[in-house]
Amino acid sequence: MKYDFEYKPYQNENELILHALEYIKEGNRIKASNLFLELFHKTLNDEYLFEYARLAFSIRKYDEIINVIESNQNSIVRNEEKVLKIYILSLMQKKELDKVKTNLDKLLKISKSDSNKELLANYYLLKKDYKEAKDIFEEVYEKSLTSATLLNLVDIMYTYLGEKKEAINYLESHLNIYGCDNLVCSKLLGFYQEQNDIDGVISVLKRTYTSFKENDNVYTLDKVYKLLMYYLEKKDIKEAIAFLEETGANDERLFVLYQNARMPEKAFALVKKLYDETGNLDYLAQIAMLEFEVAKDRKEVLPSVIKKFEDVLAVLDNHIYQNYLGYILIDFDIDVKKGLGLVNKALEKAPNNLAYIDSLAWGQYKLGDCKNAKINMKKVVDSTGLNDEEIRIHWEKIKECSK
C-alpha cells in the first residue's frame, strides 16, 4: 500500500550529489548510478531512484533495476510515472511480458499520454501483434503528427504487415505537409531504394537537397548532392542537366554533362563563364575547342583558336591540347611541320592513342611521307574500322598517295 511521507534528511546529501554529477561528467555511469541509489536509500527520495534507474538502464543493468524497483515499490510516490516507465522498459528488455502488461495498465491509469500509449504499442510489437501495435501508433500519430511516431508506424506497415504502398503514402503525405524532416526523408529514401523506384528516390533527394540548402547544412548537402546526381545521371542525363541549370549547384559538372550530351553551344557559353570566374587555363583550352567546333566557318576562327591554344601550351604540357592544335595546323596547312612536332610531343605521353596516330599519319601524308603515313594509318584502321568519316577520308587519300 502506498503512503505519502516526508523524505528523510541526510547530512552529506549535497556532497554525494556533487560526487554523482562529477562521475557523470567523467562518463562513469556505474559509480554515478550507485551514488544515486545510495542517496535514495538514505533519503527515500524517489527522484534519486529515478536518476539511478535512468543511468543503470543506459548501461543495461536491467535485472538490477527490476530488483531494486520491486523491492522499493512503497517508497515510489512523487515520481511514480517516471520510475514505472523505466521499470517497464527493463521488463521489456528481459521479455517478461506478463509483468509488462500489468504495469502498463497501471501506467495508463496514471496517464494516457502519447509516450505511454507508445509503450503499449511496443508491448504489442514484442508479442508480434502487429495489427494492434499499428492501430495504437496510428492513433498517436494522428493526434501528435510527430516524425518519431510516424517512423514506428510505417516500419510496422512496411516490414510486418506488407502494407508497403500505404506506408510510402503516409510518408509522402507527411513530407508534402510538413516538409523534409531528415529522418522521414531518409526512411522514404530507403523504401524507394528497396523498391528500386528511381523516380521516387530522385524526388526525395531533390526535396532533401532543397531543405538542407535552405538550412545551410553544407556537409550533408554535399553528400545528398552526390547521391542525387548519381541517380539523375543513371536515369537521364537531360534530367541531370535540368536540375543543375535550375539550382546552379555545380557549373563544373554541368559543363561536363553538356559535353557528354553533345550540347556544344551551351557548353561554350558556360565554359566562358567558368574561365572568367577562375582564370583556369584548362577552361581556356576548352573555349578554343568549342569555338572551333561551333563555328559556322572554321577558317574564320582559326587565328583566335590557335592563339588560345598557344597561350595554354606556353604554361601547360598537356598532350590533348598539343594534339588538338597540332592537327589544326596540319589539316589547314598552316604549319604542318610545327603541327607534327606538337603531335609527336603528345605521342610521347600517350603512344597508343589512336587519335594522335591518325594526326601523325595525316601530317606525314601532308609532307609527302606516304610510306610511313600508310603504316601509321593502317594501325588506326585495323583498330577502329572505317565507320568514322574523317578516318575513312584519311585512309583513302593516304592509300592513293602511297601508290
PDB file of N, CA, C and O in Angstrom, residues 49-110:
ATOM      1  N   LEU A  49      15.904   7.633  -6.998  1.00  0.00           N
ATOM      2  CA  LEU A  49      15.664   6.300  -7.556  1.00  0.00           C
ATOM      3  C   LEU A  49      15.522   6.384  -9.075  1.00  0.00           C
ATOM      4  O   LEU A  49      16.040   5.541  -9.817  1.00  0.00           O
ATOM      5  N   PHE A  50      14.838   7.430  -9.525  1.00  0.00           N
ATOM      6  CA  PHE A  50      14.691   7.629 -10.972  1.00  0.00           C
ATOM      7  C   PHE A  50      16.043   7.867 -11.638  1.00  0.00           C
ATOM      8  O   PHE A  50      16.348   7.290 -12.683  1.00  0.00           O
ATOM      9  N   GLU A  51      16.878   8.738 -11.024  1.00  0.00           N
ATOM     10  CA  GLU A  51      18.194   9.021 -11.590  1.00  0.00           C
ATOM     11  C   GLU A  51      19.056   7.757 -11.628  1.00  0.00           C
ATOM     12  O   GLU A  51      19.778   7.505 -12.602  1.00  0.00           O
ATOM     13  N   TYR A  52      18.959   6.961 -10.568  1.00  0.00           N
ATOM     14  CA  TYR A  52      19.677   5.679 -10.555  1.00  0.00           C
ATOM     15  C   TYR A  52      19.204   4.799 -11.716  1.00  0.00           C
ATOM     16  O   TYR A  52      20.018   4.244 -12.472  1.00  0.00           O
ATOM     17  N   ALA A  53      17.883   4.643 -11.836  1.00  0.00           N
ATOM     18  CA  ALA A  53      17.325   3.737 -12.847  1.00  0.00           C
ATOM     19  C   ALA A  53      17.676   4.202 -14.257  1.00  0.00           C
ATOM     20  O   ALA A  53      17.986   3.389 -15.136  1.00  0.00           O
ATOM     21  N   ARG A  54      17.630   5.515 -14.449  1.00  0.00           N
ATOM     22  CA  ARG A  54      17.954   6.066 -15.778  1.00  0.00           C
ATOM     23  C   ARG A  54      19.389   5.743 -16.165  1.00  0.00           C
ATOM     24  O   ARG A  54      19.662   5.298 -17.293  1.00  0.00           O
ATOM     25  N   LEU A  55      20.300   5.943 -15.248  1.00  0.00           N
ATOM     26  CA  LEU A  55      21.706   5.650 -15.526  1.00  0.00           C
ATOM     27  C   LEU A  55      21.947   4.149 -15.664  1.00  0.00           C
ATOM     28  O   LEU A  55      22.688   3.700 -16.555  1.00  0.00           O
ATOM     29  N   ALA A  56      21.339   3.372 -14.797  1.00  0.00           N
ATOM     30  CA  ALA A  56      21.516   1.916 -14.844  1.00  0.00           C
ATOM     31  C   ALA A  56      20.967   1.345 -16.148  1.00  0.00           C
ATOM     32  O   ALA A  56      21.540   0.409 -16.725  1.00  0.00           O
ATOM     33  N   PHE A  57      19.865   1.914 -16.644  1.00  0.00           N
ATOM     34  CA  PHE A  57      19.294   1.448 -17.914  1.00  0.00           C
ATOM     35  C   PHE A  57      20.264   1.725 -19.062  1.00  0.00           C
ATOM     36  O   PHE A  57      20.400   0.910 -19.979  1.00  0.00           O
ATOM     37  N   SER A  58      20.964   2.854 -18.998  1.00  0.00           N
ATOM     38  CA  SER A  58      21.892   3.212 -20.077  1.00  0.00           C
ATOM     39  C   SER A  58      23.083   2.264 -20.139  1.00  0.00           C
ATOM     40  O   SER A  58      23.748   2.167 -21.171  1.00  0.00           O
ATOM     41  N   ILE A  59      23.356   1.553 -19.039  1.00  0.00           N
ATOM     42  CA  ILE A  59      24.454   0.568 -19.040  1.00  0.00           C
ATOM     43  C   ILE A  59      23.903  -0.865 -18.927  1.00  0.00           C
ATOM     44  O   ILE A  59      24.598  -1.777 -18.527  1.00  0.00           O
ATOM     45  N   ARG A  60      22.607  -1.018 -19.234  1.00  0.00           N
ATOM     46  CA  ARG A  60      21.951  -2.322 -19.399  1.00  0.00           C
ATOM     47  C   ARG A  60      21.919  -3.162 -18.116  1.00  0.00           C
ATOM     48  O   ARG A  60      22.027  -4.388 -18.163  1.00  0.00           O
ATOM     49  N   LYS A  61      21.725  -2.510 -17.015  1.00  0.00           N
ATOM     50  CA  LYS A  61      21.590  -3.225 -15.731  1.00  0.00           C
ATOM     51  C   LYS A  61      20.116  -3.540 -15.479  1.00  0.00           C
ATOM     52  O   LYS A  61      19.529  -3.142 -14.468  1.00  0.00           O
ATOM     53  N   TYR A  62      19.508  -4.258 -16.413  1.00  0.00           N
ATOM     54  CA  TYR A  62      18.065  -4.462 -16.372  1.00  0.00           C
ATOM     55  C   TYR A  62      17.623  -5.281 -15.164  1.00  0.00           C
ATOM     56  O   TYR A  62      16.652  -4.922 -14.478  1.00  0.00           O
ATOM     57  N   ASP A  63      18.318  -6.385 -14.894  1.00  0.00           N
ATOM     58  CA  ASP A  63      17.942  -7.219 -13.745  1.00  0.00           C
ATOM     59  C   ASP A  63      18.041  -6.435 -12.445  1.00  0.00           C
ATOM     60  O   ASP A  63      17.171  -6.536 -11.569  1.00  0.00           O
ATOM     61  N   GLU A  64      19.087  -5.653 -12.327  1.00  0.00           N
ATOM     62  CA  GLU A  64      19.299  -4.870 -11.113  1.00  0.00           C
ATOM     63  C   GLU A  64      18.185  -3.842 -10.941  1.00  0.00           C
ATOM     64  O   GLU A  64      17.654  -3.657  -9.840  1.00  0.00           O
ATOM     65  N   ILE A  65      17.822  -3.165 -12.034  1.00  0.00           N
ATOM     66  CA  ILE A  65      16.739  -2.169 -11.984  1.00  0.00           C
ATOM     67  C   ILE A  65      15.450  -2.822 -11.524  1.00  0.00           C
ATOM     68  O   ILE A  65      14.733  -2.303 -10.642  1.00  0.00           O
ATOM     69  N   ILE A  66      15.123  -3.970 -12.117  1.00  0.00           N
ATOM     70  CA  ILE A  66      13.885  -4.672 -11.772  1.00  0.00           C
ATOM     71  C   ILE A  66      13.871  -5.026 -10.289  1.00  0.00           C
ATOM     72  O   ILE A  66      12.879  -4.785  -9.579  1.00  0.00           O
ATOM     73  N   ASN A  67      14.948  -5.558  -9.783  1.00  0.00           N
ATOM     74  CA  ASN A  67      15.009  -5.970  -8.374  1.00  0.00           C
ATOM     75  C   ASN A  67      14.896  -4.774  -7.434  1.00  0.00           C
ATOM     76  O   ASN A  67      14.153  -4.818  -6.441  1.00  0.00           O
ATOM     77  N   VAL A  68      15.618  -3.684  -7.756  1.00  0.00           N
ATOM     78  CA  VAL A  68      15.586  -2.505  -6.881  1.00  0.00           C
ATOM     79  C   VAL A  68      14.192  -1.891  -6.844  1.00  0.00           C
ATOM     80  O   VAL A  68      13.670  -1.548  -5.767  1.00  0.00           O
ATOM     81  N   ILE A  69      13.563  -1.729  -8.000  1.00  0.00           N
ATOM     82  CA  ILE A  69      12.245  -1.088  -8.046  1.00  0.00           C
ATOM     83  C   ILE A  69      11.201  -1.975  -7.380  1.00  0.00           C
ATOM     84  O   ILE A  69      10.352  -1.488  -6.604  1.00  0.00           O
ATOM     85  N   GLU A  70      11.257  -3.273  -7.633  1.00  0.00           N
ATOM     86  CA  GLU A  70      10.280  -4.171  -6.996  1.00  0.00           C
ATOM     87  C   GLU A  70      10.454  -4.192  -5.483  1.00  0.00           C
ATOM     88  O   GLU A  70       9.480  -4.362  -4.742  1.00  0.00           O
ATOM     89  N   SER A  71      11.673  -4.012  -5.013  1.00  0.00           N
ATOM     90  CA  SER A  71      11.928  -4.043  -3.570  1.00  0.00           C
ATOM     91  C   SER A  71      11.551  -2.738  -2.874  1.00  0.00           C
ATOM     92  O   SER A  71      11.502  -2.692  -1.638  1.00  0.00           O
ATOM     93  N   ASN A  72      11.295  -1.695  -3.651  1.00  0.00           N
ATOM     94  CA  ASN A  72      11.050  -0.383  -3.035  1.00  0.00           C
ATOM     95  C   ASN A  72       9.764   0.262  -3.537  1.00  0.00           C
ATOM     96  O   ASN A  72       9.645   1.494  -3.567  1.00  0.00           O
ATOM     97  N   GLN A  73       8.788  -0.558  -3.921  1.00  0.00           N
ATOM     98  CA  GLN A  73       7.571  -0.026  -4.520  1.00  0.00           C
ATOM     99  C   GLN A  73       6.833   0.942  -3.600  1.00  0.00           C
ATOM    100  O   GLN A  73       6.269   1.936  -4.048  1.00  0.00           O
ATOM    101  N   ASN A  74       6.840   0.662  -2.298  1.00  0.00           N
ATOM    102  CA  ASN A  74       6.088   1.521  -1.376  1.00  0.00           C
ATOM    103  C   ASN A  74       6.719   2.896  -1.197  1.00  0.00           C
ATOM    104  O   ASN A  74       6.081   3.810  -0.668  1.00  0.00           O
ATOM    105  N   SER A  75       7.975   3.040  -1.617  1.00  0.00           N
ATOM    106  CA  SER A  75       8.656   4.333  -1.476  1.00  0.00           C
ATOM    107  C   SER A  75       8.545   5.184  -2.746  1.00  0.00           C
ATOM    108  O   SER A  75       9.058   6.297  -2.780  1.00  0.00           O
ATOM    109  N   ILE A  76       7.907   4.651  -3.775  1.00  0.00           N
ATOM    110  CA  ILE A  76       7.803   5.387  -5.049  1.00  0.00           C
ATOM    111  C   ILE A  76       6.477   6.129  -5.056  1.00  0.00           C
ATOM    112  O   ILE A  76       5.407   5.521  -5.215  1.00  0.00           O
ATOM    113  N   VAL A  77       6.544   7.437  -4.877  1.00  0.00           N
ATOM    114  CA  VAL A  77       5.313   8.212  -4.732  1.00  0.00           C
ATOM    115  C   VAL A  77       5.255   9.372  -5.721  1.00  0.00           C
ATOM    116  O   VAL A  77       4.417   9.409  -6.604  1.00  0.00           O
ATOM    117  N   ARG A  78       6.180  10.289  -5.577  1.00  0.00           N
ATOM    118  CA  ARG A  78       6.091  11.520  -6.360  1.00  0.00           C
ATOM    119  C   ARG A  78       6.547  11.345  -7.804  1.00  0.00           C
ATOM    120  O   ARG A  78       6.158  12.096  -8.682  1.00  0.00           O
ATOM    121  N   ASN A  79       7.409  10.395  -8.055  1.00  0.00           N
ATOM    122  CA  ASN A  79       7.927  10.164  -9.411  1.00  0.00           C
ATOM    123  C   ASN A  79       7.518   8.791  -9.936  1.00  0.00           C
ATOM    124  O   ASN A  79       8.258   8.153 -10.680  1.00  0.00           O
ATOM    125  N   GLU A  80       6.319   8.397  -9.556  1.00  0.00           N
ATOM    126  CA  GLU A  80       5.867   7.046  -9.894  1.00  0.00           C
ATOM    127  C   GLU A  80       5.854   6.812 -11.407  1.00  0.00           C
ATOM    128  O   GLU A  80       6.322   5.774 -11.888  1.00  0.00           O
ATOM    129  N   GLU A  81       5.345   7.755 -12.169  1.00  0.00           N
ATOM    130  CA  GLU A  81       5.222   7.546 -13.611  1.00  0.00           C
ATOM    131  C   GLU A  81       6.597   7.386 -14.260  1.00  0.00           C
ATOM    132  O   GLU A  81       6.812   6.474 -15.072  1.00  0.00           O
ATOM    133  N   LYS A  82       7.547   8.252 -13.893  1.00  0.00           N
ATOM    134  CA  LYS A  82       8.885   8.189 -14.497  1.00  0.00           C
ATOM    135  C   LYS A  82       9.606   6.890 -14.138  1.00  0.00           C
ATOM    136  O   LYS A  82      10.231   6.255 -14.985  1.00  0.00           O
ATOM    137  N   VAL A  83       9.509   6.496 -12.877  1.00  0.00           N
ATOM    138  CA  VAL A  83      10.179   5.266 -12.447  1.00  0.00           C
ATOM    139  C   VAL A  83       9.517   4.053 -13.079  1.00  0.00           C
ATOM    140  O   VAL A  83      10.194   3.110 -13.533  1.00  0.00           O
ATOM    141  N   LEU A  84       8.192   4.087 -13.151  1.00  0.00           N
ATOM    142  CA  LEU A  84       7.449   2.960 -13.714  1.00  0.00           C
ATOM    143  C   LEU A  84       7.805   2.746 -15.186  1.00  0.00           C
ATOM    144  O   LEU A  84       7.900   1.607 -15.661  1.00  0.00           O
ATOM    145  N   LYS A  85       8.025   3.820 -15.910  1.00  0.00           N
ATOM    146  CA  LYS A  85       8.401   3.708 -17.325  1.00  0.00           C
ATOM    147  C   LYS A  85       9.719   2.954 -17.482  1.00  0.00           C
ATOM    148  O   LYS A  85       9.836   2.058 -18.332  1.00  0.00           O
ATOM    149  N   ILE A  86      10.705   3.325 -16.682  1.00  0.00           N
ATOM    150  CA  ILE A  86      11.998   2.650 -16.798  1.00  0.00           C
ATOM    151  C   ILE A  86      11.889   1.204 -16.350  1.00  0.00           C
ATOM    152  O   ILE A  86      12.518   0.306 -16.931  1.00  0.00           O
ATOM    153  N   TYR A  87      11.068   0.965 -15.352  1.00  0.00           N
ATOM    154  CA  TYR A  87      10.820  -0.408 -14.893  1.00  0.00           C
ATOM    155  C   TYR A  87      10.212  -1.244 -16.022  1.00  0.00           C
ATOM    156  O   TYR A  87      10.648  -2.367 -16.313  1.00  0.00           O
ATOM    157  N   ILE A  88       9.230  -0.667 -16.719  1.00  0.00           N
ATOM    158  CA  ILE A  88       8.572  -1.377 -17.830  1.00  0.00           C
ATOM    159  C   ILE A  88       9.557  -1.618 -18.972  1.00  0.00           C
ATOM    160  O   ILE A  88       9.602  -2.713 -19.561  1.00  0.00           O
ATOM    161  N   LEU A  89      10.362  -0.619 -19.277  1.00  0.00           N
ATOM    162  CA  LEU A  89      11.352  -0.776 -20.344  1.00  0.00           C
ATOM    163  C   LEU A  89      12.360  -1.874 -20.002  1.00  0.00           C
ATOM    164  O   LEU A  89      12.783  -2.647 -20.878  1.00  0.00           O
ATOM    165  N   SER A  90      12.733  -1.964 -18.730  1.00  0.00           N
ATOM    166  CA  SER A  90      13.656  -3.024 -18.297  1.00  0.00           C
ATOM    167  C   SER A  90      12.995  -4.391 -18.415  1.00  0.00           C
ATOM    168  O   SER A  90      13.626  -5.366 -18.858  1.00  0.00           O
ATOM    169  N   LEU A  91      11.712  -4.473 -18.053  1.00  0.00           N
ATOM    170  CA  LEU A  91      10.970  -5.733 -18.202  1.00  0.00           C
ATOM    171  C   LEU A  91      10.875  -6.130 -19.671  1.00  0.00           C
ATOM    172  O   LEU A  91      10.965  -7.317 -20.014  1.00  0.00           O
ATOM    173  N   MET A  92      10.702  -5.148 -20.529  1.00  0.00           N
ATOM    174  CA  MET A  92      10.651  -5.432 -21.971  1.00  0.00           C
ATOM    175  C   MET A  92      11.973  -6.010 -22.461  1.00  0.00           C
ATOM    176  O   MET A  92      11.998  -6.939 -23.273  1.00  0.00           O
ATOM    177  N   GLN A  93      13.061  -5.463 -21.967  1.00  0.00           N
ATOM    178  CA  GLN A  93      14.373  -5.975 -22.364  1.00  0.00           C
ATOM    179  C   GLN A  93      14.556  -7.430 -21.933  1.00  0.00           C
ATOM    180  O   GLN A  93      15.228  -8.206 -22.622  1.00  0.00           O
ATOM    181  N   LYS A  94      13.953  -7.792 -20.839  1.00  0.00           N
ATOM    182  CA  LYS A  94      14.063  -9.167 -20.319  1.00  0.00           C
ATOM    183  C   LYS A  94      12.926 -10.055 -20.817  1.00  0.00           C
ATOM    184  O   LYS A  94      12.825 -11.218 -20.431  1.00  0.00           O
ATOM    185  N   LYS A  95      12.048  -9.484 -21.663  1.00  0.00           N
ATOM    186  CA  LYS A  95      10.913 -10.230 -22.259  1.00  0.00           C
ATOM    187  C   LYS A  95       9.957 -10.798 -21.191  1.00  0.00           C
ATOM    188  O   LYS A  95       9.330 -11.836 -21.394  1.00  0.00           O
ATOM    189  N   GLU A  96       9.816 -10.090 -20.079  1.00  0.00           N
ATOM    190  CA  GLU A  96       8.860 -10.502 -19.037  1.00  0.00           C
ATOM    191  C   GLU A  96       7.513  -9.859 -19.360  1.00  0.00           C
ATOM    192  O   GLU A  96       7.062  -8.900 -18.715  1.00  0.00           O
ATOM    193  N   LEU A  97       6.841 -10.409 -20.368  1.00  0.00           N
ATOM    194  CA  LEU A  97       5.691  -9.730 -20.961  1.00  0.00           C
ATOM    195  C   LEU A  97       4.472  -9.680 -20.050  1.00  0.00           C
ATOM    196  O   LEU A  97       3.679  -8.731 -20.125  1.00  0.00           O
ATOM    197  N   ASP A  98       4.276 -10.680 -19.201  1.00  0.00           N
ATOM    198  CA  ASP A  98       3.126 -10.626 -18.283  1.00  0.00           C
ATOM    199  C   ASP A  98       3.263  -9.443 -17.329  1.00  0.00           C
ATOM    200  O   ASP A  98       2.292  -8.696 -17.084  1.00  0.00           O
ATOM    201  N   LYS A  99       4.460  -9.293 -16.765  1.00  0.00           N
ATOM    202  CA  LYS A  99       4.702  -8.151 -15.875  1.00  0.00           C
ATOM    203  C   LYS A  99       4.597  -6.831 -16.636  1.00  0.00           C
ATOM    204  O   LYS A  99       4.109  -5.830 -16.097  1.00  0.00           O
ATOM    205  N   VAL A 100       5.046  -6.832 -17.888  1.00  0.00           N
ATOM    206  CA  VAL A 100       4.955  -5.615 -18.705  1.00  0.00           C
ATOM    207  C   VAL A 100       3.508  -5.165 -18.825  1.00  0.00           C
ATOM    208  O   VAL A 100       3.180  -3.994 -18.592  1.00  0.00           O
ATOM    209  N   LYS A 101       2.623  -6.097 -19.174  1.00  0.00           N
ATOM    210  CA  LYS A 101       1.214  -5.727 -19.383  1.00  0.00           C
ATOM    211  C   LYS A 101       0.567  -5.237 -18.103  1.00  0.00           C
ATOM    212  O   LYS A 101      -0.164  -4.231 -18.090  1.00  0.00           O
ATOM    213  N   THR A 102       0.838  -5.904 -16.988  1.00  0.00           N
ATOM    214  CA  THR A 102       0.268  -5.487 -15.707  1.00  0.00           C
ATOM    215  C   THR A 102       0.682  -4.066 -15.365  1.00  0.00           C
ATOM    216  O   THR A 102      -0.139  -3.233 -14.949  1.00  0.00           O
ATOM    217  N   ASN A 103       1.947  -3.770 -15.547  1.00  0.00           N
ATOM    218  CA  ASN A 103       2.451  -2.441 -15.194  1.00  0.00           C
ATOM    219  C   ASN A 103       2.080  -1.384 -16.218  1.00  0.00           C
ATOM    220  O   ASN A 103       1.985  -0.202 -15.877  1.00  0.00           O
ATOM    221  N   LEU A 104       1.892  -1.797 -17.465  1.00  0.00           N
ATOM    222  CA  LEU A 104       1.395  -0.845 -18.459  1.00  0.00           C
ATOM    223  C   LEU A 104      -0.021  -0.405 -18.117  1.00  0.00           C
ATOM    224  O   LEU A 104      -0.371   0.766 -18.265  1.00  0.00           O
ATOM    225  N   ASP A 105      -0.845  -1.336 -17.672  1.00  0.00           N
ATOM    226  CA  ASP A 105      -2.205  -0.981 -17.243  1.00  0.00           C
ATOM    227  C   ASP A 105      -2.151   0.040 -16.112  1.00  0.00           C
ATOM    228  O   ASP A 105      -2.930   1.014 -16.083  1.00  0.00           O
ATOM    229  N   LYS A 106      -1.218  -0.187 -15.183  1.00  0.00           N
ATOM    230  CA  LYS A 106      -1.041   0.736 -14.067  1.00  0.00           C
ATOM    231  C   LYS A 106      -0.573   2.101 -14.568  1.00  0.00           C
ATOM    232  O   LYS A 106      -1.058   3.149 -14.131  1.00  0.00           O
ATOM    233  N   LEU A 107       0.358   2.093 -15.521  1.00  0.00           N
ATOM    234  CA  LEU A 107       0.896   3.338 -16.064  1.00  0.00           C
ATOM    235  C   LEU A 107      -0.176   4.145 -16.778  1.00  0.00           C
ATOM    236  O   LEU A 107      -0.269   5.365 -16.622  1.00  0.00           O
ATOM    237  N   LEU A 108      -1.001   3.458 -17.555  1.00  0.00           N
ATOM    238  CA  LEU A 108      -2.035   4.158 -18.323  1.00  0.00           C
ATOM    239  C   LEU A 108      -3.152   4.692 -17.440  1.00  0.00           C
ATOM    240  O   LEU A 108      -3.873   5.616 -17.842  1.00  0.00           O
ATOM    241  N   LYS A 109      -3.298   4.122 -16.253  1.00  0.00           N
ATOM    242  CA  LYS A 109      -4.250   4.699 -15.298  1.00  0.00           C
ATOM    243  C   LYS A 109      -3.716   6.015 -14.741  1.00  0.00           C
ATOM    244  O   LYS A 109      -4.483   6.930 -14.441  1.00  0.00           O
ATOM    245  N   ILE A 110      -2.385   6.095 -14.617  1.00  0.00           N
ATOM    246  CA  ILE A 110      -1.774   7.349 -14.160  1.00  0.00           C
ATOM    247  C   ILE A 110      -1.895   8.413 -15.240  1.00  0.00           C
ATOM    248  O   ILE A 110      -2.257   9.564 -14.983  1.00  0.00           O
TER     249      ILE A 110
END
